CSV table of C-alpha atoms in Angstrom, one decimal:
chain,number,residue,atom,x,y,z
A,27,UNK,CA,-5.9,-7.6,-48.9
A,28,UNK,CA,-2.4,-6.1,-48.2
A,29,UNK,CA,-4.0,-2.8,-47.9
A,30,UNK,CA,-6.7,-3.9,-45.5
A,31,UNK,CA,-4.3,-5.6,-43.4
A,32,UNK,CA,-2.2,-2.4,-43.0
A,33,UNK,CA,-5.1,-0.2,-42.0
A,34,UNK,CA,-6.4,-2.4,-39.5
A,35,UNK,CA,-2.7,-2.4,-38.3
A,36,UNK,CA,-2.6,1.2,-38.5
A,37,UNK,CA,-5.8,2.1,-36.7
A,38,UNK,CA,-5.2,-0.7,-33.8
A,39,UNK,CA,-1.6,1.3,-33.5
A,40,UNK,CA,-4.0,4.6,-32.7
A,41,UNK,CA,-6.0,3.5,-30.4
A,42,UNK,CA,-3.3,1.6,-28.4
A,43,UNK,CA,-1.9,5.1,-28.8
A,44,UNK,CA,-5.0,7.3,-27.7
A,45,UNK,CA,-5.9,4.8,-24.8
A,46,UNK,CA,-1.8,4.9,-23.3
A,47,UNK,CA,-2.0,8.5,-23.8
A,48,UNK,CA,-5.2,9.1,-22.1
A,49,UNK,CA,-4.2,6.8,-19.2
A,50,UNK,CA,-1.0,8.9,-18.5
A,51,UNK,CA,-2.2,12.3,-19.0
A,52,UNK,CA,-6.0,11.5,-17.4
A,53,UNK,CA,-5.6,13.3,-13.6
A,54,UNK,CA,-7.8,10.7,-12.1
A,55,UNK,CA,-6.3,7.7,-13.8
A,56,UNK,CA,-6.7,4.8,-11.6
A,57,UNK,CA,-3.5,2.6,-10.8
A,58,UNK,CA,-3.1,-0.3,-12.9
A,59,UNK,CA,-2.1,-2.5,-9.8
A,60,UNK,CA,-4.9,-1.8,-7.9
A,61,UNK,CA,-7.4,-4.0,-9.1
A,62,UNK,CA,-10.9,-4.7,-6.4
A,63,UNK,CA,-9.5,-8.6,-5.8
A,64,UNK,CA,-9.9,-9.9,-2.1
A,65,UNK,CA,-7.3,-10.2,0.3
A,66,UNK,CA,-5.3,-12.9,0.9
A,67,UNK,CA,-4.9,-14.2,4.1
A,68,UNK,CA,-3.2,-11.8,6.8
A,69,UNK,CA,-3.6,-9.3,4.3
A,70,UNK,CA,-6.5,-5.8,3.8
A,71,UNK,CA,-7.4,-4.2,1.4
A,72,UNK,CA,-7.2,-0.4,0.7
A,73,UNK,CA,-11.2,-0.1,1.4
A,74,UNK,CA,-11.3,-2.9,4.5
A,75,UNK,CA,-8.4,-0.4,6.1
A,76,UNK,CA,-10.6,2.5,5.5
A,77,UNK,CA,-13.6,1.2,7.1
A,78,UNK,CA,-11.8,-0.3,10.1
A,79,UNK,CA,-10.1,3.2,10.4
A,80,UNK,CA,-13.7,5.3,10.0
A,81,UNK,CA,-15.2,2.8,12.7
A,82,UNK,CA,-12.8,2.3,15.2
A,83,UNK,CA,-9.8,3.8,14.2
A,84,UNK,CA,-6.5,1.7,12.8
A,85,UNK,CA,-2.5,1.2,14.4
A,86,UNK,CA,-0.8,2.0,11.0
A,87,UNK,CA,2.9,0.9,10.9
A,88,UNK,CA,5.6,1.6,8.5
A,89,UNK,CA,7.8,-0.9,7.4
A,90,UNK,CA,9.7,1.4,4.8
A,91,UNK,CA,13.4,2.6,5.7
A,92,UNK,CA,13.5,6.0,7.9
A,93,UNK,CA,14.2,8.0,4.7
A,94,UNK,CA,11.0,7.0,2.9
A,95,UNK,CA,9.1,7.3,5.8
A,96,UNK,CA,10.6,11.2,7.0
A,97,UNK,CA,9.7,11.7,3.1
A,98,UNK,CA,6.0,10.9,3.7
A,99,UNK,CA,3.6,8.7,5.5
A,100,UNK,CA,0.5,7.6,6.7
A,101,UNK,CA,-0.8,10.3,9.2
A,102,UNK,CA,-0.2,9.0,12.5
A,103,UNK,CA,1.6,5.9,11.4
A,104,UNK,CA,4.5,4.4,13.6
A,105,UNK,CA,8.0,3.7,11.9
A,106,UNK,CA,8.9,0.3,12.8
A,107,UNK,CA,11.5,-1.7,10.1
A,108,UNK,CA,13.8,-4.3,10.0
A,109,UNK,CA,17.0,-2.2,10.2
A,110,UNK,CA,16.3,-0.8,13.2
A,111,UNK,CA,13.6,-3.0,15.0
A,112,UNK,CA,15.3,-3.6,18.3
A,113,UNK,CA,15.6,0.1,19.1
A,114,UNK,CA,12.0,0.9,17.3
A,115,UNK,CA,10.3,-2.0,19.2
A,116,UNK,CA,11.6,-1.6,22.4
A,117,UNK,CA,10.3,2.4,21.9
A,118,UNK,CA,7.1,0.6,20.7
A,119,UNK,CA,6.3,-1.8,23.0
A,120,UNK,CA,4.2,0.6,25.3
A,121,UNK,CA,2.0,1.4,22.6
A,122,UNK,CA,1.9,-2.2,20.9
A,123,UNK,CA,0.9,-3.6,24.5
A,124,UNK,CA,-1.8,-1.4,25.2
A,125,UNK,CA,-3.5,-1.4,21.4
A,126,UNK,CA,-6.8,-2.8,21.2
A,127,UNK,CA,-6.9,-1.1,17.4
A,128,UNK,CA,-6.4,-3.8,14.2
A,129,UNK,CA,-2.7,-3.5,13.6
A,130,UNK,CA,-1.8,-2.5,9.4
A,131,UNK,CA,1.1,-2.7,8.0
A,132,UNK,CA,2.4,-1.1,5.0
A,133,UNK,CA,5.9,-1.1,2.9
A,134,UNK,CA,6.9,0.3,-0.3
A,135,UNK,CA,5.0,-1.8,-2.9
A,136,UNK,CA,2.2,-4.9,-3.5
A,137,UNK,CA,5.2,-7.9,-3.3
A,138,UNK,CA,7.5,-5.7,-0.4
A,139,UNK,CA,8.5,-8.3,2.2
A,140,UNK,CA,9.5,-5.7,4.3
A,141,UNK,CA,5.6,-5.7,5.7
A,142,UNK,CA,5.6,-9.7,5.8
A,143,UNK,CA,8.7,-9.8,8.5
A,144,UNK,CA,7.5,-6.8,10.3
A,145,UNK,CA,4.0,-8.3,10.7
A,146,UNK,CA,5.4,-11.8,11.9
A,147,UNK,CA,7.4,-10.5,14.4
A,148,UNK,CA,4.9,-8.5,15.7
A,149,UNK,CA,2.5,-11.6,15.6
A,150,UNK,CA,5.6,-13.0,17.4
A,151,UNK,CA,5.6,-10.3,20.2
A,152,UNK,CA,1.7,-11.5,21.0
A,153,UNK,CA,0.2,-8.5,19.1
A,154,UNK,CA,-3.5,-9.1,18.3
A,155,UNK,CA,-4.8,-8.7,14.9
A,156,UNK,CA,-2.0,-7.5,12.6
A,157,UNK,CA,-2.9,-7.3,9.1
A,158,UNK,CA,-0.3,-6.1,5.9
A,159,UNK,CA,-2.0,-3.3,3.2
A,160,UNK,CA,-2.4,-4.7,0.1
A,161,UNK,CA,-1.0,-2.5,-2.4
A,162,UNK,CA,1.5,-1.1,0.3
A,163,UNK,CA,2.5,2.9,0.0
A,164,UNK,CA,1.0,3.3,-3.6
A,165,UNK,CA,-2.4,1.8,-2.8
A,166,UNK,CA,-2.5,4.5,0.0
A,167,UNK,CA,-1.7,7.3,-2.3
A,168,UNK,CA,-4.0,6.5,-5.0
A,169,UNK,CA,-6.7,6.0,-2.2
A,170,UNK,CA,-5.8,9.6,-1.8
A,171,UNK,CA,-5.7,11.0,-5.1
A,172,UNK,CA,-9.1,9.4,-5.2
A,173,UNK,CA,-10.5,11.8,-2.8
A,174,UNK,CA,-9.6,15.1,-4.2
């Protein structure tokens, strides 16, 4: 019985092994946080994002900090944070006044805040239709890897 035990033990090690090891060495491995779940309210999914931006074209705004966003970003997205909103919205307000585009917003991760406060104040400001990316910055780059 002892022996059995041990085997079964022993084989359940190797494949927690084999599937671990084919998850992080796989080059399409999908990312574990992004799971097909719905949106929450004021929020958009990877996909919805996507589709609004194939049909009529998306106002993408990053809520990282200026060195994550120089680093990379979403083509064509504005830099617009809580460090440095009064000089970025005043700059902004032009553009934000004249959008007729839904209105994404994107920080670092799934739980940032950063996207929550930027997407309130621009709901405070009177701006239309501003949703936050679920999944933030890594959803977008995994929705990238995807492509390739």
């Amino acid at each position: 019985m002892r022996r059995l035990f041990l085997q079964m033990c022993v084989l359940l090690c190797l494949s927690a092994g084999a599937g671990t090891a084919a998850y992080f060495f796989h080059p399409r491995a999908p990312a574990l946080y992004l799971v097909e779940e719905s949106a929450a309210s004021g929020e958009v999914t990877i996909k919805q994002a996507r589709e609004w931006e194939a049909k009529e074209g998306v106002l993408w705004i990053d809520a990282r900090m200026r060195s994550e966003y120089d680093k990379a970003h979403i083509p064509g997205a504005l830099l617009l944070n809580e460090v440095e909103w009064n000089q970025q919205a005043f700059e902004l307000m032009d553009t934000l006044g004249k959008n007729t585009k839904p209105v994404v917003v994107y920080c670092d991760a799934q739980k940032c805040a950063a996207s929550k406060v930027i997407a309130d104040k621009l709901r405070e400001l009177g701006v239309n239709d501003v949703n936050i990316l679920r999944g933030g910055w890594p959803a977008w780059k995994a929705s990238q890897a995807g492509k390739r």
